[in-house]
Structure formats: structure tokens, C-alpha cells
Amino acid sequence: MSATAANGLWRRLQTKVQQWQAVCASRDPDFLSTSNFRQAISIVYLFMLMMLGCIIGFSVLSESLLRSHVHDIIMNDIYTYSAKSRLKDSSTLVDQLRNEYHQPGDELPIALFIGPDGQLIYHNMPYAPGPVHCQMNVDCLKRNMGAESGSNVIGLAVRLRDGSIFFRAYNAVPMLERVRTIPLVAGAGVFILLMFFLLVSRHFSLRNLQSVRQIRDALRRYSTGEKHVRMPVSPWGNDLDGLSSDINQNLERIDRLMDQVRSTAGHVAHELRTPLTHLQNRLYNLSERDDLSDSARLEIDKASSEVQSVLNLFRTVLRIGEIESGRCVHQFAQFSVQELLHDLAEYYQPLAEAQQCRLVVELSTGIQLFGDRALVFQAMANLIENALKYAAGQGRIGLGIQLYRGWLSLCVKDAGPGISPALYGAATERFERLGQQDAQKGYGLGLSLVKAIAELHGGKIAFASAQPGLIVYLCLNRN
């Protein structure tokens, strides 16, 4: 496989991964990111760790206490046999043991009686132990009873006066199994309780999230021009209600200030735009006179062009102001990102070919966004024009959608000179051209307009290096 084909395959794979990330991000349940639910998850996690430690500690402590208790029981049995003088005569002790334990069993106290010659005289085990040559070695006697049960057998060996050996022991496995069920049942109960706690926390998180969504929706509607909108205040008086009241007071003050600014700005705009329009008309009429020389007519045409540039600049500044204040006409609705990008590519493809570039849509799946399609189209058009202006003759310009730091972002990627990361913040300032005044024409308002449209949608504009080139992200609120 050639290097070009490998690079193309790797680029398609990256695009597909970014598309799946974007699709998954658009379906992420929002309550998982709330502070209430994260706090509940943290409490449950810490509590489960603490309970796990308690269960392990209880298991170790209960097993130690059980073994100590069994050892005390054996000592008490030996003391009882000794008090009744049955440890003197082996035959009497064997008869007593046979009377006590009629049938062998795993849960009975284990009794072994070994004669002075090492022969097994009596046992009450379900199976016959092997040859006994252990004498008073307790560990040897345990191993002789079986490898599986020897580690859980607690016993004591006593030598009688006639030289025989009496071995008394208990198999702790049945008792340990009963004791170990206690922490398991307790752990299961605590786990169910914690799951119920998470469900309750989810309920409160969803309720708080609903309040936050109502506040954000009211703020979005206010920012889009609905000045009568106010934050919802519930009758319960929680902390969000106090925040809503403070926001409402600030919105009323902003409305008063905006009314004052709007009346002043409108008056200034009317007073400036009307004389400029009259001046342009007079220059046009003057250029139509027959008694003008060619040089004079050329100068008048240049002056008319300059006036037209000033009018265009003035309209752009007013447009940015309308978008920033939410006074522009807009219609928010769901629209297809794929159709939008294909329309942009079709519209600008002839201009791109004239600039020796190629527009490529890097999106093959349908993703819906909520916003004003015309304004988003205008913002993306400005980004494409910038890419064609500064990356002319550099080949490929990519259009797509990517997940950028949690945002679903429309992006334009070129292979031009790019922007220094230190200038990312200044790139969206009005009349900022980043030291390229002599290279390209313009007033430095294109990215300011894109920023205003992004903020109208509750988003932002971001930049990243394409190495070489620049990636501009139009981050939009997916809700």
C-alpha cells in the first residue's frame, strides 16, 4: 500500500471516529453531568469502599473469633473428660465416644483414638484415615485426615497414661460457611440501599436539571430578542429561585440600559447613513455629466467606491450589533448539518476552483442541530471566504462536524499559513486583521460576525492548528 493511500485511509478512519463521537455526544444523558448526581456517585463510591473494607474486616475478625471459640470448646471437652477420670483408661473413653457418636458426620466433633502401638482404635470420621504414625504431632494428625480439611481443622492431642493418644478436633468449614454468609447478605442489602439512593439522587438531579434548563432556555430566548422573558421562580424557594430572582433584576436593568443605547444608536445610525447615501447619489449624478474630463470622472468613481465601502462597513457593524443584541430576524429550528455543508460546498465550489482549491465535505452521516439555518449558513460562508482568501492555491479545504471539548462544532480546515495560538483571542475582535493589512483587503469584521452568530446560538468560536493550516470551530449548543 502506498503512502498516499495509507494517509487517505487514516484520514477516513479519523473522520469516522469523530462522527461517531459527535453522534454519541448528541445522545448523552445530561443528568449524568449534574453536580448533584456526581456528588451522589462520589458518596456511593466512597461508601461502597468503606463497606467493602468493613466486610473484609468483619470476615477476618469473625473467622479469628470462631477459631478461638472452637479452640476453647476443645479445651473444655478435654477438661470435662479429665474431670470425669476418663482420660486414664483408653477402653472406658472409647466406649464413651461410641455412645456419644453413633454415626459419623462432617459436623460432629472429630475424635481419633490411637493405641500405644500406633494402630487406629477408634474414629468417627465419614472416611477411614490413612496409617497413623504421627504420635503427638497435631499438624501431622490433621494432614492424615485429608489435605482439603486439614487446614480448617482445629484440634488438640492428649496422651493417656497407658501411652495411647486421644485427638479431639472440630471441622470449622461448616461453621465458617455460615458465618461468611452474614457479610454477603449485609453487603447485598447495602448495595440495594445504595442503588435506591442513586435512584432518589437521579430524581432530584432531573428536577434541578429541569430548573436549570428552564433558566437557560429563558436566557437563550432573552438573548434572541424576547425581552419580556423572565426566569421562572418556583414557590418552594430553593437556591435556584434566589438565582432566578437576581437574574430577573439584572435583566430589567439591562432592558433599561439597552433601550437608552438603542435609541441613541438608532438616531446616530440614521444621521450618519442618510448623509452618506445622499453623498453617494450626488457623486453618481456628478459622474454622469458630459463636461467632465476622464481624470475627473475617474476620481469621482473612486470617491463613490470609497463611500460605498463605508456604507458596507456601516451595515456590517449594524448587523453585528443586531445579532449581538438579539434584534435580528431569526428562526430557530432543527436542520440537517449534512445538507447545510453540501449547499455551502456547491455554492462556493466555482470560487474555490478559481482560487485553485477544492471544497470537501467530511461528513457522511445525518446529524441534526437546532438553530437558525440562514445565520449558520452566513457564519460558515464567512469562514469559507477567509479560508479561500488566506489559503488560495493550497489545495484542500475541509468542511465537517467534530466534537470539540464537549461541543458539537461545525469546522472549516485549510492548509494556509494559519494563526499563531497567541493571537487566537484577538482574531475575533472587531477591525483586527492580525498584521495582514497590506496582504488582503477587508476590515477585520468577518470573524466578529461569526462570533456574534455563535453566541446568539449559545456557542462560541474556537481555533486550532491543522499543521499546517488552521481549523476554525463554530461551536453550537446542541440543545
Coordinates of N, CA and C in Angstrom, one line a residue, residues 71-87 156 158 166 168:
H71 N -11.4 -23.5 69.7 CA -10.3 -24.0 70.5 C -10.7 -24.0 72.0
D72 N -11.5 -23.0 72.4 CA -12.0 -23.1 73.8 C -12.9 -24.2 74.0
I73 N -13.7 -24.6 73.0 CA -14.6 -25.7 73.2 C -13.8 -27.0 73.3
I74 N -12.8 -27.2 72.5 CA -12.0 -28.4 72.6 C -11.3 -28.5 74.0
M75 N -10.8 -27.4 74.5 CA -10.1 -27.3 75.8 C -11.2 -27.7 76.9
N76 N -12.4 -27.2 76.7 CA -13.4 -27.5 77.7 C -13.8 -29.0 77.6
D77 N -13.8 -29.6 76.4 CA -14.1 -31.0 76.3 C -13.0 -31.9 77.0
I78 N -11.8 -31.5 76.7 CA -10.7 -32.2 77.3 C -10.7 -32.1 78.9
Y79 N -11.0 -30.9 79.3 CA -11.1 -30.7 80.8 C -12.3 -31.5 81.3
T80 N -13.4 -31.6 80.6 CA -14.6 -32.4 81.1 C -14.2 -33.9 81.2
Y81 N -13.5 -34.4 80.1 CA -13.1 -35.8 80.2 C -12.1 -36.1 81.3
S82 N -11.3 -35.1 81.5 CA -10.3 -35.3 82.6 C -10.9 -35.2 83.9
A83 N -12.0 -34.4 84.1 CA -12.6 -34.2 85.4 C -13.4 -35.5 85.7
K84 N -13.9 -36.2 84.7 CA -14.6 -37.4 84.9 C -13.7 -38.7 85.0
S85 N -12.4 -38.4 85.0 CA -11.4 -39.5 85.1 C -11.5 -40.5 83.9
R86 N -11.9 -40.0 82.8 CA -12.0 -40.9 81.6 C -10.7 -40.9 80.8
L87 N -9.8 -40.0 81.1 CA -8.5 -40.0 80.3 C -7.5 -40.9 80.9
L156 N -6.6 -30.8 69.2 CA -5.7 -30.9 70.3 C -5.5 -32.4 70.6
V158 N -3.9 -35.4 73.2 CA -3.6 -35.7 74.6 C -3.1 -37.1 74.7
F166 N -5.2 -39.5 72.4 CA -6.6 -39.1 72.1 C -6.5 -37.7 71.4
R168 N -8.7 -34.7 69.7 CA -10.0 -34.1 69.7 C -9.9 -32.9 68.7

